[in-house]
C-alpha cells in the first residue's frame, strides 16, 4: 500500500543530509539494490545504510517499495487520462468521490487539481469496453460528476513516479 506524504509531519527536506539523498536516488531507481552495494556507493557502513532506510520509511519519506509492471504483459494495455469536474464541492461529496477513486483498481493515479477541472485520473484498462463500463459506474451512476473528458494514450513516452532528488 502506498502512503502519501503527511504534510502535517515535522519532517522537511532540510532534515535529509547528502547521504540520505544519495540513498534515495539509488533505491528510487531500483529498490532491490543490496544494502552492501548501497553502502559501497555512498561510503557508509551496511548497518548505517539499513538504519537510514528504516528511518526514511518510518518518517514517510519512502512511501512504498514496489515493482513497476509492463501493462501490456498483464493484460491492461490501454491507458486513459480522464479530467473531470464535480457538481458539488462540499466536503462530504468530495470525500465520497475520492473514496470511489481510491477503491477503483483501474485508477492508477488521482489528482485533485486547481483550475477548470477538479480531478485528473490516470487509468489502466483492458480495452475501451472496460473503460465504458467504468464511466457508467465510476463517473455517471454514483453522481456528483458534472462532466468528464477522456484522453486515450496513443504512446507511453515516459511513465515514472521518480522524484528528482537534488544533492
CSV table of C-alpha atoms in Angstrom, one decimal:
chain,number,residue,atom,x,y,z
A,1,UNK,CA,0.0,0.0,0.0
A,2,UNK,CA,1.3,3.4,-0.9
A,3,UNK,CA,1.2,6.0,1.8
A,4,UNK,CA,1.2,9.6,0.7
A,5,UNK,CA,3.2,12.4,2.2
A,6,UNK,CA,1.9,13.6,5.5
A,7,UNK,CA,2.3,17.4,5.2
A,8,UNK,CA,1.4,17.8,8.8
A,9,UNK,CA,4.6,15.9,9.9
A,10,UNK,CA,7.6,17.7,11.2
A,11,UNK,CA,9.9,16.2,8.5
A,12,UNK,CA,11.1,18.5,5.8
A,13,UNK,CA,13.6,18.3,3.0
A,14,UNK,CA,16.2,20.1,5.1
A,15,UNK,CA,16.2,17.1,7.5
A,16,UNK,CA,17.7,15.0,4.8
A,17,UNK,CA,21.5,15.0,4.5
A,18,UNK,CA,23.6,14.2,1.5
A,19,UNK,CA,23.8,10.5,2.5
A,20,UNK,CA,20.0,10.3,2.7
A,21,UNK,CA,19.7,11.9,-0.7
A,22,UNK,CA,22.2,9.6,-2.3
A,23,UNK,CA,20.5,6.6,-0.8
A,24,UNK,CA,17.1,7.9,-2.0
A,25,UNK,CA,18.4,8.3,-5.6
A,26,UNK,CA,19.7,4.7,-5.6
A,27,UNK,CA,16.6,3.0,-4.1
A,28,UNK,CA,14.2,5.1,-6.2
A,29,UNK,CA,15.9,3.7,-9.3
A,30,UNK,CA,16.0,0.1,-8.0
A,31,UNK,CA,14.7,-0.8,-4.6
A,32,UNK,CA,16.2,-4.3,-4.9
A,33,UNK,CA,19.8,-3.0,-4.6
A,34,UNK,CA,21.5,-4.8,-1.7
A,35,UNK,CA,22.4,-2.7,1.3
A,36,UNK,CA,26.0,-3.8,0.8
A,37,UNK,CA,26.1,-2.2,-2.7
A,38,UNK,CA,24.4,1.0,-1.5
A,39,UNK,CA,27.0,1.2,1.3
A,40,UNK,CA,29.8,0.9,-1.2
A,41,UNK,CA,28.3,3.6,-3.4
A,42,UNK,CA,27.7,6.1,-0.7
A,43,UNK,CA,30.7,5.3,1.6
A,44,UNK,CA,28.7,4.3,4.7
A,45,UNK,CA,28.6,1.0,6.6
A,46,UNK,CA,25.9,-1.5,5.8
A,47,UNK,CA,24.3,-1.1,9.2
A,48,UNK,CA,24.3,2.7,8.7
A,49,UNK,CA,22.5,2.3,5.3
A,50,UNK,CA,20.0,-0.1,6.9
A,51,UNK,CA,19.3,2.3,9.8
A,52,UNK,CA,18.8,5.2,7.4
A,53,UNK,CA,16.5,3.3,5.1
A,54,UNK,CA,14.4,2.2,8.1
A,55,UNK,CA,14.3,5.8,9.3
A,56,UNK,CA,13.3,7.1,5.9
A,57,UNK,CA,10.4,4.6,5.7
A,58,UNK,CA,9.3,5.3,9.3
A,59,UNK,CA,9.2,9.1,8.5
A,60,UNK,CA,7.2,8.5,5.4
A,61,UNK,CA,9.9,9.8,3.0
A,62,UNK,CA,9.8,6.4,1.3
A,63,UNK,CA,6.1,5.7,0.9
A,64,UNK,CA,6.3,2.3,-0.8
A,65,UNK,CA,8.6,-0.4,-2.2
A,66,UNK,CA,7.1,-1.9,-5.3
A,67,UNK,CA,7.8,-3.3,-8.7
A,68,UNK,CA,6.8,-1.4,-11.9
A,69,UNK,CA,4.9,-3.7,-14.3
A,70,UNK,CA,4.6,-3.5,-18.0
A,71,UNK,CA,0.8,-3.0,-18.5
A,72,UNK,CA,0.8,-5.0,-21.8
A,73,UNK,CA,2.2,-8.1,-20.2
A,74,UNK,CA,-0.5,-8.2,-17.5
A,75,UNK,CA,-3.4,-7.5,-19.9
A,76,UNK,CA,-4.2,-3.9,-19.3
A,77,UNK,CA,-2.6,-2.2,-22.3
A,78,UNK,CA,-4.9,0.8,-22.6
A,79,UNK,CA,-4.0,4.0,-20.6
A,80,UNK,CA,-6.8,6.6,-20.3
A,81,UNK,CA,-6.4,10.1,-18.9
A,82,UNK,CA,-9.6,11.5,-17.5
A,83,UNK,CA,-10.3,15.1,-16.5
A,84,UNK,CA,-13.5,15.7,-14.6
A,85,UNK,CA,-15.4,18.4,-12.9
A,86,UNK,CA,-17.8,17.8,-10.0
A,87,UNK,CA,-21.3,19.2,-9.4
A,88,UNK,CA,-20.9,19.8,-5.7
A,89,UNK,CA,-17.7,20.6,-3.8
A,90,UNK,CA,-19.0,20.0,-0.3
A,91,UNK,CA,-16.5,18.2,2.0
A,92,UNK,CA,-18.8,15.2,2.2
A,93,UNK,CA,-19.3,14.9,-1.6
A,94,UNK,CA,-15.6,15.4,-2.3
A,95,UNK,CA,-14.6,12.7,0.3
A,96,UNK,CA,-17.2,10.4,-1.3
A,97,UNK,CA,-15.8,10.8,-4.8
A,98,UNK,CA,-12.2,10.5,-3.5
A,99,UNK,CA,-13.2,7.2,-1.9
A,100,UNK,CA,-14.6,5.9,-5.2
A,101,UNK,CA,-11.4,6.7,-7.0
A,102,UNK,CA,-9.3,5.2,-4.2
A,103,UNK,CA,-11.3,2.0,-4.3
A,104,UNK,CA,-11.1,1.5,-8.1
A,105,UNK,CA,-8.2,-0.7,-9.1
A,106,UNK,CA,-8.2,0.7,-12.6
A,107,UNK,CA,-7.4,4.2,-11.3
A,108,UNK,CA,-3.6,4.3,-11.0
A,109,UNK,CA,-3.2,7.9,-10.1
A,110,UNK,CA,-5.7,10.5,-9.0
A,111,UNK,CA,-5.0,14.2,-8.5
A,112,UNK,CA,-7.3,16.8,-7.0
A,113,UNK,CA,-6.3,19.9,-9.0
A,114,UNK,CA,-7.0,23.6,-9.4
A,115,UNK,CA,-8.5,25.3,-12.5
A,116,UNK,CA,-11.4,24.3,-14.7
A,117,UNK,CA,-11.0,20.7,-13.8
A,118,UNK,CA,-11.4,19.2,-10.3
A,119,UNK,CA,-9.7,15.8,-10.8
A,120,UNK,CA,-7.3,14.2,-13.2
A,121,UNK,CA,-7.3,10.4,-13.3
A,122,UNK,CA,-4.8,8.1,-14.9
A,123,UNK,CA,-6.4,4.7,-15.6
A,124,UNK,CA,-5.2,1.4,-16.9
A,125,UNK,CA,-7.9,-0.8,-18.6
A,126,UNK,CA,-8.1,-3.9,-20.7
A,127,UNK,CA,-10.0,-2.3,-23.6
A,128,UNK,CA,-12.4,0.5,-24.4
A,129,UNK,CA,-15.4,-1.6,-23.3
A,130,UNK,CA,-14.0,-1.9,-19.8
A,131,UNK,CA,-13.5,1.9,-19.8
A,132,UNK,CA,-17.0,2.4,-21.0
A,133,UNK,CA,-18.4,0.3,-18.1
A,134,UNK,CA,-16.2,2.3,-15.7
A,135,UNK,CA,-17.6,5.5,-16.9
A,136,UNK,CA,-21.1,4.3,-16.1
A,137,UNK,CA,-20.3,3.0,-12.6
A,138,UNK,CA,-17.5,5.3,-11.5
A,139,UNK,CA,-18.4,8.5,-13.3
A,140,UNK,CA,-22.1,8.5,-14.0
A,141,UNK,CA,-24.3,6.4,-11.8
A,142,UNK,CA,-22.8,7.5,-8.4
A,143,UNK,CA,-23.4,11.1,-9.2
A,144,UNK,CA,-21.6,14.4,-8.5
A,145,UNK,CA,-19.8,14.4,-11.8
A,146,UNK,CA,-20.7,17.5,-13.8
A,147,UNK,CA,-18.6,16.5,-16.9
A,148,UNK,CA,-15.6,14.5,-17.8
A,149,UNK,CA,-13.2,14.4,-20.7
A,150,UNK,CA,-11.4,11.3,-21.9
A,151,UNK,CA,-7.9,11.2,-23.4
A,152,UNK,CA,-6.8,7.9,-24.9
A,153,UNK,CA,-3.0,7.5,-24.6
A,154,UNK,CA,-1.5,6.5,-28.0
A,155,UNK,CA,2.0,6.0,-26.9
A,156,UNK,CA,3.7,5.9,-23.4
A,157,UNK,CA,6.6,8.2,-23.9
A,158,UNK,CA,7.6,8.4,-20.2
A,159,UNK,CA,5.9,7.0,-17.2
A,160,UNK,CA,7.6,7.3,-13.8
A,161,UNK,CA,6.9,8.3,-10.2
A,162,UNK,CA,10.5,9.0,-9.5
A,163,UNK,CA,11.0,12.3,-7.8
A,164,UNK,CA,14.1,14.4,-8.6
A,165,UNK,CA,16.4,14.2,-5.5
A,166,UNK,CA,18.9,17.1,-5.6
A,167,UNK,CA,22.2,16.8,-3.8
